PDB file of C-alpha atoms in Angstrom:
ATOM      1  CA  UNK B   1     -61.335 -14.371  88.601  1.00  0.00           C
ATOM      2  CA  UNK B   2     -63.338 -10.712  86.197  1.00  0.00           C
ATOM      3  CA  UNK B   3     -63.964 -13.990  84.041  1.00  0.00           C
ATOM      4  CA  UNK B   4     -65.305 -16.387  86.360  1.00  0.00           C
ATOM      5  CA  UNK B   5     -67.842 -13.080  87.409  1.00  0.00           C
ATOM      6  CA  UNK B   6     -68.716 -11.900  83.737  1.00  0.00           C
ATOM      7  CA  UNK B   7     -68.093 -14.356  80.554  1.00  0.00           C
ATOM      8  CA  UNK B   8     -67.513 -10.377  78.478  1.00  0.00           C
ATOM      9  CA  UNK B   9     -64.255 -11.070  79.955  1.00  0.00           C
ATOM     10  CA  UNK B  10     -62.932 -14.229  78.533  1.00  0.00           C
ATOM     11  CA  UNK B  11     -62.403 -12.863  75.171  1.00  0.00           C
ATOM     12  CA  UNK B  12     -59.694 -10.693  76.627  1.00  0.00           C
ATOM     13  CA  UNK B  13     -58.191 -13.226  78.343  1.00  0.00           C
ATOM     14  CA  UNK B  14     -58.032 -15.213  74.971  1.00  0.00           C
ATOM     15  CA  UNK B  15     -56.911 -12.484  73.248  1.00  0.00           C
ATOM     16  CA  UNK B  16     -53.903 -11.249  75.793  1.00  0.00           C
ATOM     17  CA  UNK B  17     -52.743 -15.070  75.631  1.00  0.00           C
ATOM     18  CA  UNK B  18     -52.626 -14.916  72.568  1.00  0.00           C
ATOM     19  CA  UNK B  19     -50.402 -11.363  72.151  1.00  0.00           C
ATOM     20  CA  UNK B  20     -48.356 -13.229  75.057  1.00  0.00           C
ATOM     21  CA  UNK B  21     -47.210 -15.881  72.897  1.00  0.00           C
ATOM     22  CA  UNK B  22     -46.889 -13.948  69.499  1.00  0.00           C
ATOM     23  CA  UNK B  23     -44.232 -11.546  71.571  1.00  0.00           C
ATOM     24  CA  UNK B  24     -42.779 -14.754  72.590  1.00  0.00           C
ATOM     25  CA  UNK B  25     -42.451 -15.501  69.134  1.00  0.00           C
ATOM     26  CA  UNK B  26     -40.922 -12.233  68.194  1.00  0.00           C
ATOM     27  CA  UNK B  27     -38.149 -12.695  70.715  1.00  0.00           C
ATOM     28  CA  UNK B  28     -36.935 -15.966  70.423  1.00  0.00           C
ATOM     29  CA  UNK B  29     -37.166 -14.511  66.325  1.00  0.00           C
ATOM     30  CA  UNK B  30     -34.598 -11.553  67.334  1.00  0.00           C
ATOM     31  CA  UNK B  31     -32.424 -13.463  69.141  1.00  0.00           C
ATOM     32  CA  UNK B  32     -31.857 -15.632  66.739  1.00  0.00           C
ATOM     33  CA  UNK B  33     -31.592 -12.769  64.444  1.00  0.00           C
ATOM     34  CA  UNK B  34     -28.626 -11.281  67.020  1.00  0.00           C
ATOM     35  CA  UNK B  35     -26.775 -14.243  67.392  1.00  0.00           C
ATOM     36  CA  UNK B  36     -26.197 -13.876  63.326  1.00  0.00           C
ATOM     37  CA  UNK B  37     -25.023 -10.352  63.454  1.00  0.00           C
ATOM     38  CA  UNK B  38     -20.837  -9.766  63.858  1.00  0.00           C
ATOM     39  CA  UNK B  39     -20.972  -7.473  65.353  1.00  0.00           C
ATOM     40  CA  UNK B  40     -16.825  -7.157  66.243  1.00  0.00           C
ATOM     41  CA  UNK B  41     -14.808  -4.590  65.222  1.00  0.00           C
ATOM     42  CA  UNK B  42     -13.097  -6.530  62.545  1.00  0.00           C
ATOM     43  CA  UNK B  43     -16.480  -6.464  60.760  1.00  0.00           C
ATOM     44  CA  UNK B  44     -16.541  -3.233  61.349  1.00  0.00           C
ATOM     45  CA  UNK B  45     -13.699  -2.592  59.707  1.00  0.00           C
ATOM     46  CA  UNK B  46     -14.984  -4.582  56.693  1.00  0.00           C
ATOM     47  CA  UNK B  47     -17.860  -2.848  55.713  1.00  0.00           C
ATOM     48  CA  UNK B  48     -16.055   0.296  55.620  1.00  0.00           C
ATOM     49  CA  UNK B  49     -12.914  -0.446  54.001  1.00  0.00           C
ATOM     50  CA  UNK B  50     -16.029  -2.339  51.653  1.00  0.00           C
ATOM     51  CA  UNK B  51     -17.610   0.955  51.325  1.00  0.00           C
ATOM     52  CA  UNK B  52     -14.374   3.228  50.917  1.00  0.00           C
ATOM     53  CA  UNK B  53     -13.454   1.182  47.964  1.00  0.00           C
ATOM     54  CA  UNK B  54     -16.704   1.690  46.532  1.00  0.00           C
ATOM     55  CA  UNK B  55     -16.386   5.782  46.730  1.00  0.00           C
ATOM     56  CA  UNK B  56     -12.959   5.198  45.126  1.00  0.00           C
ATOM     57  CA  UNK B  57     -14.452   3.480  42.230  1.00  0.00           C
ATOM     58  CA  UNK B  58     -17.134   5.874  42.054  1.00  0.00           C
ATOM     59  CA  UNK B  59     -14.264   8.600  41.815  1.00  0.00           C
ATOM     60  CA  UNK B  60     -12.351   6.773  39.047  1.00  0.00           C
ATOM     61  CA  UNK B  61     -15.099   5.408  37.200  1.00  0.00           C
ATOM     62  CA  UNK B  62     -18.544   7.027  38.360  1.00  0.00           C
ATOM     63  CA  UNK B  63     -18.122  10.928  37.917  1.00  0.00           C
ATOM     64  CA  UNK B  64     -18.612  10.393  41.809  1.00  0.00           C
ATOM     65  CA  UNK B  65     -21.577   8.151  41.485  1.00  0.00           C
ATOM     66  CA  UNK B  66     -21.668   4.749  42.996  1.00  0.00           C
ATOM     67  CA  UNK B  67     -24.355   3.349  40.780  1.00  0.00           C
ATOM     68  CA  UNK B  68     -22.302   4.633  37.732  1.00  0.00           C
ATOM     69  CA  UNK B  69     -19.515   2.073  38.581  1.00  0.00           C
ATOM     70  CA  UNK B  70     -22.303  -0.951  38.475  1.00  0.00           C
ATOM     71  CA  UNK B  71     -23.429   0.807  34.781  1.00  0.00           C
ATOM     72  CA  UNK B  72     -20.068   0.410  34.265  1.00  0.00           C
ATOM     73  CA  UNK B  73     -19.396  -2.777  35.492  1.00  0.00           C
ATOM     74  CA  UNK B  74     -22.047  -3.981  32.715  1.00  0.00           C
ATOM     75  CA  UNK B  75     -19.761  -2.692  30.091  1.00  0.00           C
ATOM     76  CA  UNK B  76     -16.739  -4.160  31.206  1.00  0.00           C
ATOM     77  CA  UNK B  77     -18.698  -7.629  31.138  1.00  0.00           C
ATOM     78  CA  UNK B  78     -19.719  -7.198  28.088  1.00  0.00           C
ATOM     79  CA  UNK B  79     -16.353  -6.100  26.492  1.00  0.00           C
ATOM     80  CA  UNK B  80     -15.272  -9.400  28.136  1.00  0.00           C
ATOM     81  CA  UNK B  81     -17.433 -11.251  26.030  1.00  0.00           C
ATOM     82  CA  UNK B  82     -16.880  -9.955  22.824  1.00  0.00           C
ATOM     83  CA  UNK B  83     -12.818 -10.315  23.270  1.00  0.00           C
ATOM     84  CA  UNK B  84     -13.597 -13.848  24.240  1.00  0.00           C
ATOM     85  CA  UNK B  85     -15.661 -13.953  21.114  1.00  0.00           C
ATOM     86  CA  UNK B  86     -12.928 -11.891  19.168  1.00  0.00           C
ATOM     87  CA  UNK B  87     -10.322 -15.864  19.988  1.00  0.00           C
ATOM     88  CA  UNK B  88     -12.916 -17.636  18.589  1.00  0.00           C
ATOM     89  CA  UNK B  89     -12.954 -15.155  15.424  1.00  0.00           C
ATOM     90  CA  UNK B  90      -9.047 -15.341  15.421  1.00  0.00           C
ATOM     91  CA  UNK B  91      -8.661 -19.520  15.079  1.00  0.00           C
ATOM     92  CA  UNK B  92     -10.713 -18.400  12.216  1.00  0.00           C
ATOM     93  CA  UNK B  93      -9.756 -16.180  10.436  1.00  0.00           C
ATOM     94  CA  UNK B  94      -5.461 -18.320  11.178  1.00  0.00           C
ATOM     95  CA  UNK B  95      -7.100 -20.770   9.170  1.00  0.00           C
ATOM     96  CA  UNK B  96      -8.755 -18.500   6.444  1.00  0.00           C
ATOM     97  CA  UNK B  97      -4.554 -17.257   6.142  1.00  0.00           C
ATOM     98  CA  UNK B  98      -3.468 -20.593   6.354  1.00  0.00           C
ATOM     99  CA  UNK B  99      -5.729 -21.284   2.673  1.00  0.00           C
ATOM    100  CA  UNK B 100      -4.489 -18.509   1.464  1.00  0.00           C
ATOM    101  CA  UNK B 101      -1.358 -19.278   1.918  1.00  0.00           C
ATOM    102  CA  UNK B 102      -1.723 -22.433  -0.175  1.00  0.00           C
ATOM    103  CA  UNK B 103      -3.273 -20.698  -2.808  1.00  0.00           C
ATOM    104  CA  UNK B 104      -0.550 -18.398  -3.075  1.00  0.00           C
ATOM    105  CA  UNK B 105       1.895 -20.603  -3.315  1.00  0.00           C
ATOM    106  CA  UNK B 106      -0.165 -22.494  -5.995  1.00  0.00           C
ATOM    107  CA  UNK B 107      -0.029 -19.535  -8.102  1.00  0.00           C
ATOM    108  CA  UNK B 108       3.063 -18.687  -6.797  1.00  0.00           C
ATOM    109  CA  UNK B 109       4.370 -21.818  -8.580  1.00  0.00           C
ATOM    110  CA  UNK B 110       2.798 -21.008 -11.713  1.00  0.00           C
ATOM    111  CA  UNK B 111       3.956 -17.691 -11.984  1.00  0.00           C
ATOM    112  CA  UNK B 112       7.945 -19.068 -11.728  1.00  0.00           C
ATOM    113  CA  UNK B 113       6.724 -21.116 -13.887  1.00  0.00           C
ATOM    114  CA  UNK B 114       5.367 -19.026 -16.852  1.00  0.00           C
ATOM    115  CA  UNK B 115       8.115 -16.400 -16.109  1.00  0.00           C
ATOM    116  CA  UNK B 116      10.817 -18.893 -16.419  1.00  0.00           C
ATOM    117  CA  UNK B 117       9.612 -19.953 -19.833  1.00  0.00           C
ATOM    118  CA  UNK B 118       8.337 -16.359 -21.162  1.00  0.00           C
ATOM    119  CA  UNK B 119      12.564 -15.881 -20.555  1.00  0.00           C
ATOM    120  CA  UNK B 120      14.437 -17.630 -23.340  1.00  0.00           C
ATOM    121  CA  UNK B 121      11.888 -15.593 -25.771  1.00  0.00           C
ATOM    122  CA  UNK B 122      11.679 -12.700 -24.501  1.00  0.00           C
ATOM    123  CA  UNK B 123      15.775 -12.310 -23.987  1.00  0.00           C
ATOM    124  CA  UNK B 124      15.638 -13.361 -28.173  1.00  0.00           C
ATOM    125  CA  UNK B 125      13.520 -10.652 -28.928  1.00  0.00           C
ATOM    126  CA  UNK B 126      15.272  -7.862 -26.773  1.00  0.00           C
ATOM    127  CA  UNK B 127      19.092  -8.997 -28.353  1.00  0.00           C
ATOM    128  CA  UNK B 128      17.128  -8.929 -31.749  1.00  0.00           C
ATOM    129  CA  UNK B 129      16.201  -5.058 -30.823  1.00  0.00           C
ATOM    130  CA  UNK B 130      19.454  -4.268 -29.365  1.00  0.00           C
ATOM    131  CA  UNK B 131      20.853  -5.035 -32.683  1.00  0.00           C
ATOM    132  CA  UNK B 132      18.893  -3.431 -34.243  1.00  0.00           C
ATOM    133  CA  UNK B 133      19.497   0.329 -31.592  1.00  0.00           C
ATOM    134  CA  UNK B 134      23.543  -0.048 -32.723  1.00  0.00           C
ATOM    135  CA  UNK B 135      24.449  -3.250 -29.767  1.00  0.00           C
ATOM    136  CA  UNK B 136      24.878  -5.556 -32.504  1.00  0.00           C
ATOM    137  CA  UNK B 137      26.864  -7.830 -29.935  1.00  0.00           C
ATOM    138  CA  UNK B 138      24.674  -7.226 -27.228  1.00  0.00           C
ATOM    139  CA  UNK B 139      23.764 -10.286 -24.894  1.00  0.00           C
ATOM    140  CA  UNK B 140      21.062 -10.789 -22.415  1.00  0.00           C
ATOM    141  CA  UNK B 141      20.608 -13.533 -20.537  1.00  0.00           C
ATOM    142  CA  UNK B 142      17.979 -13.103 -17.831  1.00  0.00           C
ATOM    143  CA  UNK B 143      18.764 -14.786 -14.174  1.00  0.00           C
ATOM    144  CA  UNK B 144      15.700 -16.149 -10.987  1.00  0.00           C
ATOM    145  CA  UNK B 145      16.549 -16.140  -7.368  1.00  0.00           C
ATOM    146  CA  UNK B 146      14.432 -16.865  -4.584  1.00  0.00           C
ATOM    147  CA  UNK B 147      13.098 -14.281  -2.367  1.00  0.00           C
ATOM    148  CA  UNK B 148      13.280 -14.084   0.843  1.00  0.00           C
ATOM    149  CA  UNK B 149      10.903 -12.690   3.685  1.00  0.00           C
ATOM    150  CA  UNK B 150      10.024 -13.865   7.093  1.00  0.00           C
ATOM    151  CA  UNK B 151       6.546 -15.127   6.211  1.00  0.00           C
ATOM    152  CA  UNK B 152       7.847 -16.851   2.483  1.00  0.00           C
ATOM    153  CA  UNK B 153       4.950 -13.652   0.718  1.00  0.00           C
ATOM    154  CA  UNK B 154       6.139 -11.300  -1.425  1.00  0.00           C
ATOM    155  CA  UNK B 155       3.642  -9.088  -3.787  1.00  0.00           C
ATOM    156  CA  UNK B 156       5.700 -10.532  -6.379  1.00  0.00           C
ATOM    157  CA  UNK B 157       5.663 -13.782  -6.156  1.00  0.00           C
ATOM    158  CA  UNK B 158       8.712 -16.068  -4.722  1.00  0.00           C
ATOM    159  CA  UNK B 159      11.091 -15.307  -7.824  1.00  0.00           C
ATOM    160  CA  UNK B 160      12.851 -11.998  -8.388  1.00  0.00           C
ATOM    161  CA  UNK B 161      14.205 -11.595 -11.993  1.00  0.00           C
ATOM    162  CA  UNK B 162      17.439  -9.460 -12.919  1.00  0.00           C
ATOM    163  CA  UNK B 163      18.386  -9.469 -16.359  1.00  0.00           C
ATOM    164  CA  UNK B 164      22.491  -9.573 -17.183  1.00  0.00           C
ATOM    165  CA  UNK B 165      23.978  -8.597 -20.193  1.00  0.00           C
ATOM    166  CA  UNK B 166      27.024  -8.746 -21.618  1.00  0.00           C
ATOM    167  CA  UNK B 167      27.284  -5.663 -24.107  1.00  0.00           C
ATOM    168  CA  UNK B 168      30.430  -6.922 -25.960  1.00  0.00           C
ATOM    169  CA  UNK B 169      31.299  -9.953 -27.779  1.00  0.00           C
ATOM    170  CA  UNK B 170      33.881 -12.098 -25.301  1.00  0.00           C
ATOM    171  CA  UNK B 171      32.377 -10.158 -22.349  1.00  0.00           C
ATOM    172  CA  UNK B 172      31.026 -12.005 -19.539  1.00  0.00           C
ATOM    173  CA  UNK B 173      27.596 -11.174 -18.703  1.00  0.00           C
ATOM    174  CA  UNK B 174      27.234  -9.427 -15.454  1.00  0.00           C
ATOM    175  CA  UNK B 175      23.933  -7.800 -13.568  1.00  0.00           C
ATOM    176  CA  UNK B 176      22.939  -4.475 -16.046  1.00  0.00           C
ATOM    177  CA  UNK B 177      22.349  -2.188 -13.127  1.00  0.00           C
ATOM    178  CA  UNK B 178      26.284  -2.832 -12.582  1.00  0.00           C
ATOM    179  CA  UNK B 179      27.713  -2.500 -15.685  1.00  0.00           C
ATOM    180  CA  UNK B 180      25.891  -0.427 -18.753  1.00  0.00           C
ATOM    181  CA  UNK B 181      26.284   2.705 -19.162  1.00  0.00           C
ATOM    182  CA  UNK B 182      24.049   5.493 -19.704  1.00  0.00           C
ATOM    183  CA  UNK B 183      23.871   5.182 -23.271  1.00  0.00           C
ATOM    184  CA  UNK B 184      23.159   1.475 -23.506  1.00  0.00           C
ATOM    185  CA  UNK B 185      20.516   2.090 -20.250  1.00  0.00           C
ATOM    186  CA  UNK B 186      18.370   3.735 -22.592  1.00  0.00           C
ATOM    187  CA  UNK B 187      19.221   1.918 -25.639  1.00  0.00           C
ATOM    188  CA  UNK B 188      18.052  -0.935 -23.321  1.00  0.00           C
ATOM    189  CA  UNK B 189      15.163   0.410 -21.118  1.00  0.00           C
ATOM    190  CA  UNK B 190      13.957   1.493 -24.768  1.00  0.00           C
ATOM    191  CA  UNK B 191      14.162  -2.678 -25.893  1.00  0.00           C
ATOM    192  CA  UNK B 192      13.030  -4.070 -22.903  1.00  0.00           C
ATOM    193  CA  UNK B 193       9.198  -1.177 -23.375  1.00  0.00           C
ATOM    194  CA  UNK B 194       9.718  -2.222 -26.989  1.00  0.00           C
ATOM    195  CA  UNK B 195       9.313  -5.897 -26.363  1.00  0.00           C
ATOM    196  CA  UNK B 196       6.692  -5.984 -23.489  1.00  0.00           C
ATOM    197  CA  UNK B 197       4.383  -4.185 -25.355  1.00  0.00           C
ATOM    198  CA  UNK B 198       4.256  -5.632 -28.187  1.00  0.00           C
ATOM    199  CA  UNK B 199       1.412  -7.529 -28.623  1.00  0.00           C
ATOM    200  CA  UNK B 200      -0.523  -5.225 -26.941  1.00  0.00           C
ATOM    201  CA  UNK B 201      -2.601  -2.613 -28.520  1.00  0.00           C
ATOM    202  CA  UNK B 202      -3.956   1.883 -26.998  1.00  0.00           C
ATOM    203  CA  UNK B 203      -0.904   1.538 -24.808  1.00  0.00           C
ATOM    204  CA  UNK B 204       0.935   4.865 -24.163  1.00  0.00           C
ATOM    205  CA  UNK B 205       4.470   4.570 -23.349  1.00  0.00           C
ATOM    206  CA  UNK B 206       6.321   7.631 -21.933  1.00  0.00           C
ATOM    207  CA  UNK B 207      10.064   7.543 -22.384  1.00  0.00           C
ATOM    208  CA  UNK B 208      12.078  10.481 -20.407  1.00  0.00           C
ATOM    209  CA  UNK B 209      15.624  10.982 -21.332  1.00  0.00           C
ATOM    210  CA  UNK B 210      15.947   8.141 -23.683  1.00  0.00           C
ATOM    211  CA  UNK B 211      18.452  10.393 -25.790  1.00  0.00           C
ATOM    212  CA  UNK B 212      20.910   9.995 -22.645  1.00  0.00           C
ATOM    213  CA  UNK B 213      24.257   9.158 -23.574  1.00  0.00           C
ATOM    214  CA  UNK B 214      24.119   8.663 -26.477  1.00  0.00           C
ATOM    215  CA  UNK B 215      23.950  10.929 -30.097  1.00  0.00           C
ATOM    216  CA  UNK B 216      24.668  11.299 -33.930  1.00  0.00           C
ATOM    217  CA  UNK B 217      23.740   8.104 -35.499  1.00  0.00           C
ATOM    218  CA  UNK B 218      22.342   6.003 -32.240  1.00  0.00           C
ATOM    219  CA  UNK B 219      20.122   8.969 -31.817  1.00  0.00           C
ATOM    220  CA  UNK B 220      19.128   8.736 -35.571  1.00  0.00           C
ATOM    221  CA  UNK B 221      18.558   4.875 -35.149  1.00  0.00           C
ATOM    222  CA  UNK B 222      16.663   5.608 -31.627  1.00  0.00           C
ATOM    223  CA  UNK B 223      14.439   7.703 -32.936  1.00  0.00           C
ATOM    224  CA  UNK B 224      13.335   5.518 -35.816  1.00  0.00           C
ATOM    225  CA  UNK B 225      12.418   2.856 -33.232  1.00  0.00           C
ATOM    226  CA  UNK B 226      10.385   5.472 -31.416  1.00  0.00           C
ATOM    227  CA  UNK B 227       8.208   6.302 -34.417  1.00  0.00           C
ATOM    228  CA  UNK B 228       8.199   2.591 -34.952  1.00  0.00           C
ATOM    229  CA  UNK B 229       6.235   2.291 -31.356  1.00  0.00           C
ATOM    230  CA  UNK B 230       4.707   5.603 -31.647  1.00  0.00           C
ATOM    231  CA  UNK B 231       2.987   4.078 -35.431  1.00  0.00           C
ATOM    232  CA  UNK B 232       1.276   1.501 -33.009  1.00  0.00           C
ATOM    233  CA  UNK B 233       0.732   2.886 -29.593  1.00  0.00           C
ATOM    234  CA  UNK B 234       0.879   7.041 -28.536  1.00  0.00           C
ATOM    235  CA  UNK B 235       4.290   7.149 -27.453  1.00  0.00           C
ATOM    236  CA  UNK B 236       5.396  10.590 -25.430  1.00  0.00           C
ATOM    237  CA  UNK B 237       9.207  11.600 -25.697  1.00  0.00           C
ATOM    238  CA  UNK B 238      10.908  13.972 -23.458  1.00  0.00           C
ATOM    239  CA  UNK B 239      14.722  15.167 -25.714  1.00  0.00           C
ATOM    240  CA  UNK B 240      16.840  16.860 -26.192  1.00  0.00           C
ATOM    241  CA  UNK B 241      17.913  15.784 -28.986  1.00  0.00           C
ATOM    242  CA  UNK B 242      17.115  16.874 -32.161  1.00  0.00           C
ATOM    243  CA  UNK B 243      17.615  13.515 -33.670  1.00  0.00           C
ATOM    244  CA  UNK B 244      15.351  12.167 -32.197  1.00  0.00           C
ATOM    245  CA  UNK B 245      12.761  15.231 -31.494  1.00  0.00           C
ATOM    246  CA  UNK B 246      12.710  15.766 -35.624  1.00  0.00           C
ATOM    247  CA  UNK B 247      10.756  11.893 -35.910  1.00  0.00           C
ATOM    248  CA  UNK B 248       8.102  12.875 -33.421  1.00  0.00           C
ATOM    249  CA  UNK B 249       4.221  13.081 -35.227  1.00  0.00           C
ATOM    250  CA  UNK B 250       4.743  16.300 -33.583  1.00  0.00           C
ATOM    251  CA  UNK B 251       6.448  17.991 -31.135  1.00  0.00           C
ATOM    252  CA  UNK B 252       6.078  20.506 -28.681  1.00  0.00           C
ATOM    253  CA  UNK B 253       9.271  22.965 -26.673  1.00  0.00           C
ATOM    254  CA  UNK B 254       8.963  23.324 -23.277  1.00  0.00           C
ATOM    255  CA  UNK B 255       9.642  27.493 -22.585  1.00  0.00           C
ATOM    256  CA  UNK B 256      10.418  29.025 -19.800  1.00  0.00           C
ATOM    257  CA  UNK B 257      10.103  32.945 -19.631  1.00  0.00           C
ATOM    258  CA  UNK B 258      10.207  35.269 -17.076  1.00  0.00           C
ATOM    259  CA  UNK B 259       8.572  38.338 -15.765  1.00  0.00           C
ATOM    260  CA  UNK B 260       7.493  40.882 -13.041  1.00  0.00           C
ATOM    261  CA  UNK B 261       9.909  38.813 -11.227  1.00  0.00           C
ATOM    262  CA  UNK B 262       9.568  35.009 -11.331  1.00  0.00           C
ATOM    263  CA  UNK B 263       9.497  32.462 -13.540  1.00  0.00           C
ATOM    264  CA  UNK B 264       6.466  30.509 -15.481  1.00  0.00           C
ATOM    265  CA  UNK B 265       7.089  27.947 -17.320  1.00  0.00           C
ATOM    266  CA  UNK B 266       4.769  27.171 -20.989  1.00  0.00           C
ATOM    267  CA  UNK B 267       4.048  24.164 -23.243  1.00  0.00           C
ATOM    268  CA  UNK B 268       3.920  25.736 -26.987  1.00  0.00           C
ATOM    269  CA  UNK B 269       2.981  23.280 -29.717  1.00  0.00           C
ATOM    270  CA  UNK B 270       5.393  23.809 -32.488  1.00  0.00           C
ATOM    271  CA  UNK B 271       4.941  23.470 -35.632  1.00  0.00           C
ATOM    272  CA  UNK B 272       5.696  24.694 -39.690  1.00  0.00           C
ATOM    273  CA  UNK B 273       8.651  27.036 -39.449  1.00  0.00           C
ATOM    274  CA  UNK B 274       8.119  27.038 -36.272  1.00  0.00           C
ATOM    275  CA  UNK B 275       8.733  23.543 -35.889  1.00  0.00           C
ATOM    276  CA  UNK B 276      11.471  23.946 -37.824  1.00  0.00           C
ATOM    277  CA  UNK B 277      13.541  27.147 -36.078  1.00  0.00           C
ATOM    278  CA  UNK B 278      13.220  24.702 -32.759  1.00  0.00           C
ATOM    279  CA  UNK B 279      14.829  22.133 -34.164  1.00  0.00           C
ATOM    280  CA  UNK B 280      17.274  24.731 -35.114  1.00  0.00           C
ATOM    281  CA  UNK B 281      17.904  25.581 -31.495  1.00  0.00           C
ATOM    282  CA  UNK B 282      18.100  22.240 -30.652  1.00  0.00           C
ATOM    283  CA  UNK B 283      21.249  21.613 -32.702  1.00  0.00           C
ATOM    284  CA  UNK B 284      23.004  24.930 -31.927  1.00  0.00           C
ATOM    285  CA  UNK B 285      24.653  26.293 -29.530  1.00  0.00           C
ATOM    286  CA  UNK B 286      21.521  29.301 -28.011  1.00  0.00           C
ATOM    287  CA  UNK B 287      21.915  30.797 -31.541  1.00  0.00           C
ATOM    288  CA  UNK B 288      19.978  29.957 -34.768  1.00  0.00           C
ATOM    289  CA  UNK B 289      21.934  30.256 -37.584  1.00  0.00           C
ATOM    290  CA  UNK B 290      21.067  30.112 -41.376  1.00  0.00           C
ATOM    291  CA  UNK B 291      22.751  26.625 -41.749  1.00  0.00           C
ATOM    292  CA  UNK B 292      21.002  25.176 -38.000  1.00  0.00           C
ATOM    293  CA  UNK B 293      17.621  26.488 -40.044  1.00  0.00           C
ATOM    294  CA  UNK B 294      18.750  24.306 -43.363  1.00  0.00           C
ATOM    295  CA  UNK B 295      20.059  21.583 -41.715  1.00  0.00           C
ATOM    296  CA  UNK B 296      16.999  21.552 -39.486  1.00  0.00           C
ATOM    297  CA  UNK B 297      14.716  21.851 -42.350  1.00  0.00           C
ATOM    298  CA  UNK B 298      16.695  18.908 -43.976  1.00  0.00           C
ATOM    299  CA  UNK B 299      15.966  16.381 -41.210  1.00  0.00           C
ATOM    300  CA  UNK B 300      11.949  17.515 -40.427  1.00  0.00           C
ATOM    301  CA  UNK B 301      12.153  16.357 -44.438  1.00  0.00           C
ATOM    302  CA  UNK B 302      14.665  13.336 -44.319  1.00  0.00           C
ATOM    303  CA  UNK B 303      12.492  11.678 -40.579  1.00  0.00           C
ATOM    304  CA  UNK B 304       9.611  11.866 -43.218  1.00  0.00           C
ATOM    305  CA  UNK B 305      10.579   9.174 -45.687  1.00  0.00           C
TER     306      UNK B 305
END
């Protein structure tokens, strides 16, 4: 009615109608939203359980901070991706291992063939050397057996070599480790080292207790053989026998001394008359006699011939 009396009220009336229409639209939207919300007790419990789970995760993985849990999730996802990549890498490495195994088999077979081809030559050389070391009737034999391992691969090839020895004529060859005496082992070791390095130069050979189980003429023979090796190589020999010591180009005496209740060990180079004394001491029973000194001097002179 006011709009009929005053035209300015017509604008207000139009604005009212517009606002009323918008309010009706808003009300309709709110009704739609409310219909989509599950306000049941069951839904509320699910939300509370979810929050409780997040709090537990926060304490366990995020030091009480839920945000850190999500950061940890990102890290774990990255690790998972990395593990997936490892699976591919494992496949690649498996292929490489297979190829390496094939190459190993080829090389191991070549090595086995070379070993068996070299065995007769080494056997012949050993028997000659043992003959020079007063084991004239010794007969040697190398036997090969296939090694057993889970993978079939060992660092020394596919076969194992064992030295068999018949020390006397008419005896059956048996494993060296089971039948050789101390003296025989000493000479066989000397012969093996001599044969093994016959074609090499510049080596240093160390013989420890090479005199075990020998003496007299055999010790003299061993000493001469060591001197022969010393002409081609540097030879260090630990010995208690004067028959061997006299063949060295030099001699080092190991001395023990007790001072102030403590024992000390010294290595002393001996030469000239000191070496004669050292050899004489090795010959005697702890006392150096004039006869021992004369014998020691003769032995040293004889070793130079």
